[in-house]
XYZ file of C-alpha atoms in Angstrom:
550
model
C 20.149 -5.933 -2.425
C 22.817 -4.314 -0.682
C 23.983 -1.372 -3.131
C 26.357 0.563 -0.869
C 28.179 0.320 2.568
C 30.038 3.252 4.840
C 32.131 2.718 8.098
C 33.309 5.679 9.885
C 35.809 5.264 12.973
C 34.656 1.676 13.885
C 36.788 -1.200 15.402
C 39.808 -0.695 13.094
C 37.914 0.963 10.259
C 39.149 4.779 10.155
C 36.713 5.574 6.848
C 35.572 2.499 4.180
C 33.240 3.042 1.543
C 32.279 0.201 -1.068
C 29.589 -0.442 -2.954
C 28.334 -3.776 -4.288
C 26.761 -5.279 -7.121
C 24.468 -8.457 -8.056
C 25.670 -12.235 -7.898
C 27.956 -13.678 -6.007
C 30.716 -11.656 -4.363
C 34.073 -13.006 -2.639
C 35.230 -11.606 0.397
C 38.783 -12.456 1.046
C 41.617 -11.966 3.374
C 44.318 -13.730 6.238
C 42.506 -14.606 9.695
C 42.468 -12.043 11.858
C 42.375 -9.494 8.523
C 38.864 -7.692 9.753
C 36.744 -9.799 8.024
C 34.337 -10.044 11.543
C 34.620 -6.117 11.909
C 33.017 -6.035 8.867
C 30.357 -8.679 9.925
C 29.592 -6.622 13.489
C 29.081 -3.048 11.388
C 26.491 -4.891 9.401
C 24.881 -6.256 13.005
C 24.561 -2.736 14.117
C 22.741 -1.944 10.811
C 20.379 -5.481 11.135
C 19.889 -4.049 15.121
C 22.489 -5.325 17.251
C 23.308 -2.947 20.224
C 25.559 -1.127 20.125
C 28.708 -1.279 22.198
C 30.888 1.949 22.938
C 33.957 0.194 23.110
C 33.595 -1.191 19.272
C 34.342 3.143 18.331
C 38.185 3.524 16.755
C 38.178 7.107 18.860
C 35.379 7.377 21.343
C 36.195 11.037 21.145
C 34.617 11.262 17.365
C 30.796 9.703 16.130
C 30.544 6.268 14.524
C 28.589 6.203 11.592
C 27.360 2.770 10.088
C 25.124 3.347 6.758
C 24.252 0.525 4.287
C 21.933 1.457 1.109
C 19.593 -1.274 0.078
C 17.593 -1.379 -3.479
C 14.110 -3.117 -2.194
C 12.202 -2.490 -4.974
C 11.410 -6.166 -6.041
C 11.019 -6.660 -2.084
C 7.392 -6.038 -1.749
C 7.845 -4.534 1.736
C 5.881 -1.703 1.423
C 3.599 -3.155 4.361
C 6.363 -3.903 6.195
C 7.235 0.496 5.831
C 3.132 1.214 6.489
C 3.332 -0.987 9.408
C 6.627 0.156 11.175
C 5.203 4.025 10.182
C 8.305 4.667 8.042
C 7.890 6.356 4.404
C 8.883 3.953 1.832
C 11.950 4.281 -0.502
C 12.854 2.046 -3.491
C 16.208 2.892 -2.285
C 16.425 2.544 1.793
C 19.137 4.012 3.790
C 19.973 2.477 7.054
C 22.302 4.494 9.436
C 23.438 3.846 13.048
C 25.398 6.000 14.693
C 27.215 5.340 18.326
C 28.048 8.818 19.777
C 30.790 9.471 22.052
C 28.434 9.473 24.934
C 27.470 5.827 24.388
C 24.070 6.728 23.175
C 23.192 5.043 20.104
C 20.843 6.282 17.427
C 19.024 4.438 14.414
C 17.311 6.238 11.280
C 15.533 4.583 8.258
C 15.453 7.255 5.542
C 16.441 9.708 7.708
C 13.261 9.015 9.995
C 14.627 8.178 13.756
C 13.605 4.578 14.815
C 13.938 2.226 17.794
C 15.807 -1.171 17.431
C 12.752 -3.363 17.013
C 11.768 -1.592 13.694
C 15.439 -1.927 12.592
C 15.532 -5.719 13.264
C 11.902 -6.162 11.427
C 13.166 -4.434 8.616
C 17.161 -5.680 8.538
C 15.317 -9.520 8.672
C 14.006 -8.843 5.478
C 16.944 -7.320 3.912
C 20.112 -8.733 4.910
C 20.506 -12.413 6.524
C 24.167 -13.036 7.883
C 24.657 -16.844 8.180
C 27.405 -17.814 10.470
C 28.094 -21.258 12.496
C 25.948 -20.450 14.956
C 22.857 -19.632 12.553
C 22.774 -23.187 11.527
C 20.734 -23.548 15.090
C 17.946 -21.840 12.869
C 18.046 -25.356 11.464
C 16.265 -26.857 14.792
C 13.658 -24.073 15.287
C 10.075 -25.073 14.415
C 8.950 -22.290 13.021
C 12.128 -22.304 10.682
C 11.320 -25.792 9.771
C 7.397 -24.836 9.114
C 8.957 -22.094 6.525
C 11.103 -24.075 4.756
C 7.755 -26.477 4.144
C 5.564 -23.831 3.647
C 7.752 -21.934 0.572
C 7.586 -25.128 -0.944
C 4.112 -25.900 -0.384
C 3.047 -22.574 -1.679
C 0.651 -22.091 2.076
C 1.536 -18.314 2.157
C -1.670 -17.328 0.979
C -3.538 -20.397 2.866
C -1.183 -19.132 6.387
C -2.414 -15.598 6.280
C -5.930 -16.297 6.024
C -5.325 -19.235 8.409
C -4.039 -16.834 10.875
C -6.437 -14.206 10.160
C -9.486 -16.236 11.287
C -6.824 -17.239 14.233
C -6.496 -14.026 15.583
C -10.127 -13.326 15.496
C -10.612 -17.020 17.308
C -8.152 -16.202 20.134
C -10.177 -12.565 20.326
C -13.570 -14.569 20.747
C -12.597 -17.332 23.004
C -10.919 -14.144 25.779
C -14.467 -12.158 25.221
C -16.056 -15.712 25.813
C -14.095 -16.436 28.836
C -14.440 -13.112 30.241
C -18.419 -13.405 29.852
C -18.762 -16.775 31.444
C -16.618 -15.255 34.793
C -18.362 -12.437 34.462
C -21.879 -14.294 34.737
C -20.361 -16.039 37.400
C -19.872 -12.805 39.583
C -22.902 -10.851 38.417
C -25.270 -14.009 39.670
C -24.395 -13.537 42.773
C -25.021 -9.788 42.644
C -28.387 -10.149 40.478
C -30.458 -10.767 43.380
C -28.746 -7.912 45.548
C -29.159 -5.989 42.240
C -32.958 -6.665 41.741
C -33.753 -5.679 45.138
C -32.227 -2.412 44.384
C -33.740 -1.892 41.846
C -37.126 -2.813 42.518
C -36.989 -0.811 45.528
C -36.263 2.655 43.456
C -39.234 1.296 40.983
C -41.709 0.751 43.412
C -40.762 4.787 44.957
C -42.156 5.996 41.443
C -39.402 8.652 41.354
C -40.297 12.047 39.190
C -37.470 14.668 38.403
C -37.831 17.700 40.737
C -40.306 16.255 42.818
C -38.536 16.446 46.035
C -38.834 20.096 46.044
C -42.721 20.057 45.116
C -43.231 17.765 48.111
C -41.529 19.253 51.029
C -43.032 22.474 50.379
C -46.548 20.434 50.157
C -45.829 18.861 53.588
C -44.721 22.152 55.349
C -48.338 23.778 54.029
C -50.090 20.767 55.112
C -48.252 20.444 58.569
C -48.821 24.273 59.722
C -51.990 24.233 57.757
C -53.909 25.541 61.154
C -51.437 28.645 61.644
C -51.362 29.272 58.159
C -55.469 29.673 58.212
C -55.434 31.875 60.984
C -52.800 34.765 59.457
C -54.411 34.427 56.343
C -57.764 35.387 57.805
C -55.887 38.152 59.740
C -55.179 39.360 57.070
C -57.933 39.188 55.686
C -59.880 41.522 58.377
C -57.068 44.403 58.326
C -57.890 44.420 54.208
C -61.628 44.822 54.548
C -62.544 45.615 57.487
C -66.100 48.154 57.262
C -64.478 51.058 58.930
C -60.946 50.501 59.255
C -59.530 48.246 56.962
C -56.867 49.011 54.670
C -58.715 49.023 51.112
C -61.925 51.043 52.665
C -59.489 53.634 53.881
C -57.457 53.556 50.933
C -60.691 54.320 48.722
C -61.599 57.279 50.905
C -58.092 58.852 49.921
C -58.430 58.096 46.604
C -62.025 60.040 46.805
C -59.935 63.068 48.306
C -57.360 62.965 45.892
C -59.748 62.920 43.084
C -61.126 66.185 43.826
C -57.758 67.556 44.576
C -56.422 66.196 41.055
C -57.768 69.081 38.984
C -56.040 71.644 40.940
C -52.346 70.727 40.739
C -50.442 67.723 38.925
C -48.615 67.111 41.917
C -52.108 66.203 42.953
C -52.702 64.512 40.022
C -49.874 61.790 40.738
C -50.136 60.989 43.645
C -53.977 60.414 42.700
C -52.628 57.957 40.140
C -49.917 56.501 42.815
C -53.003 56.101 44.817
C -55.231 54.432 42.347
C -52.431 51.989 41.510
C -52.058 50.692 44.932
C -55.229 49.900 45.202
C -55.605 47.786 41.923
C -52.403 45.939 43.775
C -53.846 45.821 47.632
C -57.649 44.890 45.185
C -55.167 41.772 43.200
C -53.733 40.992 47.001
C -57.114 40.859 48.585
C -58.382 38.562 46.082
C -55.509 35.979 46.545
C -55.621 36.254 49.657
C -59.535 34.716 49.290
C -58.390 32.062 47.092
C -55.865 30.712 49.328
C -58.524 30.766 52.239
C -60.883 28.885 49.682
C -58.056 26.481 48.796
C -56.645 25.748 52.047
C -58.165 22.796 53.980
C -56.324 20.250 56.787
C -56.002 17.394 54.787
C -54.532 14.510 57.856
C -54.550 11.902 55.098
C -52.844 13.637 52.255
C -49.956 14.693 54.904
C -49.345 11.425 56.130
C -48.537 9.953 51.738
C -46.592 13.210 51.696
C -44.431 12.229 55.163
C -44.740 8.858 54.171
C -43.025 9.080 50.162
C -40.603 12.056 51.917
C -39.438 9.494 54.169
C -38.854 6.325 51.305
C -37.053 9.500 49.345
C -35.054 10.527 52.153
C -34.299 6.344 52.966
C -33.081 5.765 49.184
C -30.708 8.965 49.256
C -28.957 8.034 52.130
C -28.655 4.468 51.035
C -27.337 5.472 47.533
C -24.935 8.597 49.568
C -26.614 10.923 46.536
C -28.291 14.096 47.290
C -30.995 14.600 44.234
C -34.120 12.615 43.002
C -31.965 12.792 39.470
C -28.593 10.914 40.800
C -30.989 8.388 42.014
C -32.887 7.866 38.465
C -29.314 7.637 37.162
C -28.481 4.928 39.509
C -31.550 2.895 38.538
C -30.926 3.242 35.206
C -27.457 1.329 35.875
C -29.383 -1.227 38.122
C -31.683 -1.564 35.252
C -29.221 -2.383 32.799
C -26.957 -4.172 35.065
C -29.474 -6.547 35.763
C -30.700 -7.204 32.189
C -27.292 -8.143 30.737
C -27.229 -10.295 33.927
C -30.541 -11.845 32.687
C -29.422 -11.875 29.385
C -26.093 -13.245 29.589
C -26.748 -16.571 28.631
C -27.985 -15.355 24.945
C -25.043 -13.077 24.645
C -22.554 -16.715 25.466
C -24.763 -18.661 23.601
C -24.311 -16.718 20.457
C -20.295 -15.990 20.744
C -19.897 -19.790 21.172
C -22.248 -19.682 17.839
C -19.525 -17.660 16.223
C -16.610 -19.320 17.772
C -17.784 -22.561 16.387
C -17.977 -21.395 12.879
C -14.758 -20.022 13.227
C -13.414 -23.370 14.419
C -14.845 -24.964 11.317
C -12.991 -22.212 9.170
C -9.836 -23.040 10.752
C -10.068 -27.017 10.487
C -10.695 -26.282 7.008
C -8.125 -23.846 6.160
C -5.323 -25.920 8.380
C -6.384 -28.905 6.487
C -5.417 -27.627 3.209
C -2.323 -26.323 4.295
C -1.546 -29.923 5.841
C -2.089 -31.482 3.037
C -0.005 -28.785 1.110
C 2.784 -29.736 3.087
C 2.334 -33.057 3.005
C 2.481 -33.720 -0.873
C 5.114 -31.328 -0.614
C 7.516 -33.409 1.778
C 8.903 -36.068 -0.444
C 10.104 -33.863 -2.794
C 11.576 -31.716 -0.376
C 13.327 -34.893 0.940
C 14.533 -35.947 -2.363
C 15.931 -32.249 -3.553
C 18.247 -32.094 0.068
C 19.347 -35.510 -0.027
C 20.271 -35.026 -3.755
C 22.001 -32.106 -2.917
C 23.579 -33.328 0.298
C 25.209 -36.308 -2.058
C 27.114 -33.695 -4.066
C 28.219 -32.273 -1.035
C 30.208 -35.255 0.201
C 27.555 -36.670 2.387
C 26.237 -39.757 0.218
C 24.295 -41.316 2.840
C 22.204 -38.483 4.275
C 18.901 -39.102 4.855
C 16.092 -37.132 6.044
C 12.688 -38.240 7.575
C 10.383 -35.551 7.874
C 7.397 -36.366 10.268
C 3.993 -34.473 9.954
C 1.780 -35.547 13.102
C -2.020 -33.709 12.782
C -2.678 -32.478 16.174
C -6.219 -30.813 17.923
C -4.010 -27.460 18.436
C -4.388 -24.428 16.936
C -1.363 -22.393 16.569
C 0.218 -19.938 14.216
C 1.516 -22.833 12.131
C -1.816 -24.710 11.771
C -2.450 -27.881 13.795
C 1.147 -29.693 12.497
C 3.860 -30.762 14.658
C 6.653 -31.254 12.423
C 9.975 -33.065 13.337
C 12.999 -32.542 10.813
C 14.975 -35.988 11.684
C 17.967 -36.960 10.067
C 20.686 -39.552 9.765
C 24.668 -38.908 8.080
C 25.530 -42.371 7.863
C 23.769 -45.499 6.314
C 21.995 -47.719 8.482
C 21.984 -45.070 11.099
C 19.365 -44.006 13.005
C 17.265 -41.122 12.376
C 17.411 -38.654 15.100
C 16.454 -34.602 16.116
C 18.653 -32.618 13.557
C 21.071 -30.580 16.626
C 21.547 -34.533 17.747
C 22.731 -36.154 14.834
C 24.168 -33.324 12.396
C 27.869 -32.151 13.212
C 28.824 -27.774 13.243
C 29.897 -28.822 9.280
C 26.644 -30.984 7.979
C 24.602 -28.601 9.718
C 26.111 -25.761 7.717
C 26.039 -27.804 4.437
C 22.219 -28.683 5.026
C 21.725 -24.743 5.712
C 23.631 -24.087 2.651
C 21.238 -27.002 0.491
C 17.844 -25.450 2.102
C 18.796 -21.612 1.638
C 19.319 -23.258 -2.158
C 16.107 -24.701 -2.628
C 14.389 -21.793 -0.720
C 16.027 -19.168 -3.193
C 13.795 -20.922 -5.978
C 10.440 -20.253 -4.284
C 10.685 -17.083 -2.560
C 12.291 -13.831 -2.433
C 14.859 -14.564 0.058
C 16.892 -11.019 1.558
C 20.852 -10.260 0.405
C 22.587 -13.430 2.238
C 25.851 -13.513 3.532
C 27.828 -16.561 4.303
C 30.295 -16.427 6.537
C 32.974 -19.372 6.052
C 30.370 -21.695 5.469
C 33.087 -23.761 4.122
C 34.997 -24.917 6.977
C 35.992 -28.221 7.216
C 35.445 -28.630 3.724
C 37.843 -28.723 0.417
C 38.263 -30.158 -2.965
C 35.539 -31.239 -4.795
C 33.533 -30.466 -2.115
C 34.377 -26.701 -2.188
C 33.527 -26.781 -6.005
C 30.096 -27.916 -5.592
C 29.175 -25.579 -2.600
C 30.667 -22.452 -4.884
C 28.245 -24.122 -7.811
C 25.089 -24.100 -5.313
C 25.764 -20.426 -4.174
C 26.797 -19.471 -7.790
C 23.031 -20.635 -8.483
C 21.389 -18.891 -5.828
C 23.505 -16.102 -6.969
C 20.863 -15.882 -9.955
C 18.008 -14.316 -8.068
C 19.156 -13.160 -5.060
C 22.891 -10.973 -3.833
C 24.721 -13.837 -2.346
C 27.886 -12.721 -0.285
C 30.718 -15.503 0.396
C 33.524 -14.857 3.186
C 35.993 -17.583 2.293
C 39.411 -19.580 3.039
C 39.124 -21.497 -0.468
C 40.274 -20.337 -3.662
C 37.714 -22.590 -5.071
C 34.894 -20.764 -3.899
C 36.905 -17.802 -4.265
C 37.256 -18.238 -7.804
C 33.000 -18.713 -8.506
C 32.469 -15.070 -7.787
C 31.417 -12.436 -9.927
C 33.134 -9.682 -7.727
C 35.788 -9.954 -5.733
C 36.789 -8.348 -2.172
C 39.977 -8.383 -0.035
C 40.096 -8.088 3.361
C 43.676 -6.334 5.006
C 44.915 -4.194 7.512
C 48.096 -1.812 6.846
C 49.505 0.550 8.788
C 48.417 4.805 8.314
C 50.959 7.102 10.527
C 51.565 4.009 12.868
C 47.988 2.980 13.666
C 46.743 0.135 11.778
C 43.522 0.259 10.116
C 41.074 -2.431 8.125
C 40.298 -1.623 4.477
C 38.638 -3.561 2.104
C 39.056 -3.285 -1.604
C 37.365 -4.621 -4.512
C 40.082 -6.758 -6.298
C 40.919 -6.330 -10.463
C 41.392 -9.049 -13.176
C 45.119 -9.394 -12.267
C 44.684 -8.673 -8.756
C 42.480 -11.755 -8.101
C 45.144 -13.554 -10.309
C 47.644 -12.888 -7.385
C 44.585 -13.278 -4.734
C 43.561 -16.973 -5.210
C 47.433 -18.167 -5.883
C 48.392 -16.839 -2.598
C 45.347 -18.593 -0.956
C 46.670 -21.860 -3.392
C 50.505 -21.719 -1.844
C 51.618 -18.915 0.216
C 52.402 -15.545 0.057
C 55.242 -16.230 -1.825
C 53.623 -16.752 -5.156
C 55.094 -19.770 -7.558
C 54.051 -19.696 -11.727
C 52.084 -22.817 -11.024
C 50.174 -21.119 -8.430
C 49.548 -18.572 -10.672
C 48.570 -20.965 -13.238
C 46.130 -23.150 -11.451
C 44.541 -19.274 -10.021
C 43.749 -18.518 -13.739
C 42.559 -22.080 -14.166
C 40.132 -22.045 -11.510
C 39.255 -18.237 -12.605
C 38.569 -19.644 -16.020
């Protein structure tokens, strides 16, 4: 409920600050008083934009801030959802700065106008004449059935398993075009990758090969310098090791006379372990080496198929090439294997489907037990609300369409007068039965759910008398579980409330400003006899204010 309200330097507001209590409150005052100034500050805090020229003096801030008690609400998932921290008592502030920019804050915590309008939906709902078009909207119509029918539980489950339909039947579509596409590209695939299969590619082998082929190719040349070598090693008289021994014999006998001897005997003796190591390699490689025409020509031969598949693929290793076929291979076996992977999301979409028939069945034939009694309580209420002959036919048609109403089309049709015929609501239903149905529905709703503070705004036009009576008796009752607010003309309605407001303007230092004031015993005496006869008060005015009061 809404608990407190502040206006600074809006419209003609200078500085108002009320707060409010349960029931039903009257809000009073002459046309043209401020009653809609009041109505637009409460917009701004329900997440209307903001408009510069609405500031008293664009040279100061305007500051709108309401204070709501939600704790019978159950809207803390509504506060997880939105990412705001949850308060039993919620502040909502706007403020319009004198730049233009406008800010919103939830508890303090700055947020963006769609948060404010999720959260003022649930808190405050400001009915005016053109609300009553609410009254023709399906998915206001499916509400009003649904509270009744009790399908809240039944509608989130129901649109649970929706959302996770809708999910499967995209994936579903996106794998059948996506089959479509990769068969034509499975045979180009396959080729690919049976052509990097059938190369037998090895990590690092590239390297290991072209040094293979350059031995075998120069294997001739190779031969000869090796066996060079060879010959200036071990040749009898002048080869390298035979005259290195002979200095080593020298140096032996000259070891005992110096060190300096000594090490370069032992320099001596340790090249010729080396050149010893060195001449024995050089052996094996002679014994190793052989032409080989056949092994040169695989070697040329897989170089080349290498050397093809790299400047195919535009890579320059044996590895980005393994990495390629990997994505070939898998590329082609979801290809191949599409038609499981379909096959067993249409499994799950059909079970899914079943869910949903069977969960929008039950909520059908909620609503559908549920209709004649709705009927009966809106024509019976309708009656006492000067329109005898109403009638309502409410159609349920079972359709093959899922949507986030179940598989229902619903038509509200209606008919004012007797023997009329029944017809769309916004076709048959003048600005003043529309209101008066709004008024009957918003009644019957307030006994099934927990509807948000509601504020009617001169529902009552066009109507008086008796009429009034009953309309401040239906509010009055709503009044029981839920803040009802009244803006009103009639001092019958006037006289229902349990608080009462007046609406005025008077003139501060020659500017004139709006205040509102909550009215006492006597003061609502004077209130509902001027709204009887006048502003010039008479003792039977007076007297027929305290009858109605009493």
């Amino acid at each position: 409920m809404l608990t407190n309200l502040t206006i600074k330097n809006y419209a003609l507001i200078d500085e108002l600050n009320v707060s409010f209590n349960t029931g039903l409150t009257i809000i009073t005052g002459e046309t043209g008083a401020g009653k809609s100034i009041l109505l637009g500050g409460l917009s701004l805090i329900l997440g209307k934009r903001a408009d510069l020229s609405s500031v008293k003096d664009s040279s100061k801030k305007c500051i709108i801030e309401a204070t709501f008690d939600i704790a019978k609400y159950n809207l803390k998932s509504v506060f997880k959802t939105e990412d705001l921290d949850y308060e039993a008592q919620t502040i909502i502030r706007r403020e319009i700065l004198p730049s233009g920019k406008s800010r919103a804050f939830i508890n303090d915590t700055p947020v963006n106008l769609d948060s404010l309008q999720v959260l003022g939906d649930r808190l405050l709902d400001i009915h005016s004449q053109h609300q009553t078009l609410q009254l023709t909207n399906d998915n206001f119509q499916f509400q009003v059935i649904d509270a009744l029918a009790e399908n809240e539980k039944h509608l989130i489950k129901y649109n649970t398993l929706l959302k996770q339909f809708k999910l499967l039947k995209t994936d579903l579509e996106f794998l059948k075009d996506k089959k479509n596409s990769a068969l034509k590209e499975l045979d180009y695939h396959a080729f690919l990758l049976n052509e990097l299969e059938e190369a037998k590619l090895i990590s690092g082998e590239l390297e290991v090969l072209e040094t293979e082929y350059e031995t075998l190719n120069n294997v001739e040349e190779i031969k000869e310098k090796l066996s060079l070598s060879h010959g200036l090693m071990s040749n009898g008289e002048m080869g390298i090791i035979t005259n290195l021994t002979e200095l080593k014999n020298q140096f032996s006998k000259l070891s005992g006379y110096s060190s300096q001897y000594s090490s370069i005997f032992d320099r001596i003796q340790s090249s010729l372990i080396e050149l010893d190591d060195v001449f024995s390699e050089i052996e094996n490689l002679q014994d190793q080496l052989e032409a080989d025409p056949n092994r040169l020509e695989q070697v040329n031969t897989k170089l080349q198929i290498i050397n093809n598949l790299l400047q195919k693929h535009t890579v320059s290793s044996i590895e980005e090439l393994l990495h390629i076929k990997e994505e070939l291979d898998v590329k082609v076996f979801e290809t191949e294997n599409l038609d499981a992977i379909i096959s067993e999301k249409e499994e799950t979409i059909n079970v899914l489907e079943s869910k949903l028939i069977s969960e929008s069945d039950r909520i059908h034939k909620n609503r559908s037990a549920i209709i004649p009694k709705l009927m009966n309580q809106l024509e019976s209420i309708l009656a006492t609300l000067g329109m005898p002959n109403a009638k309502f036919k409410i159609q349920l048609v079972p359709t093959n369409t899922f949507t986030v109403n179940g598989r229902d089309e619903l038509q509200f049709l209606f008919s004012a007068n007797k023997g009329g015929q029944f017809n769309e609501l916004k076709k048959s239903a003048s600005g003043g039965e529309l209101s008066r149905i709004m008024l009957a529905i918003k009644s019957i709703l307030s006994k099934y759910m927990q509807l948000p503070t509601i504020m009617f705004d001169e529902i009552d036009t066009g109507v008086s008398g008796e009429i009034s009576n009953k309309m401040a008796t239906i509010m009055q009752q709503m009044s029981k579980s839920m803040q009802v607010f009244t803006i009103t003309h009639l001092p019958q309605i006037a006289a229902k409330g349990d608080t009462h407001y007046k609406v005025f303007k008077e003139d501060v230092n020659n500017v004139t400003q709006t205040q509102l004031k909550q009215l006492s015993p006597n003061d609502r005496i004077v209130e509902i006899a001027q709204m009887l006869g006048g502003a010039d008060v008479s003792t039977s005015a007076i007297a027929h204010a305290k009858e109605l009061l009493n």
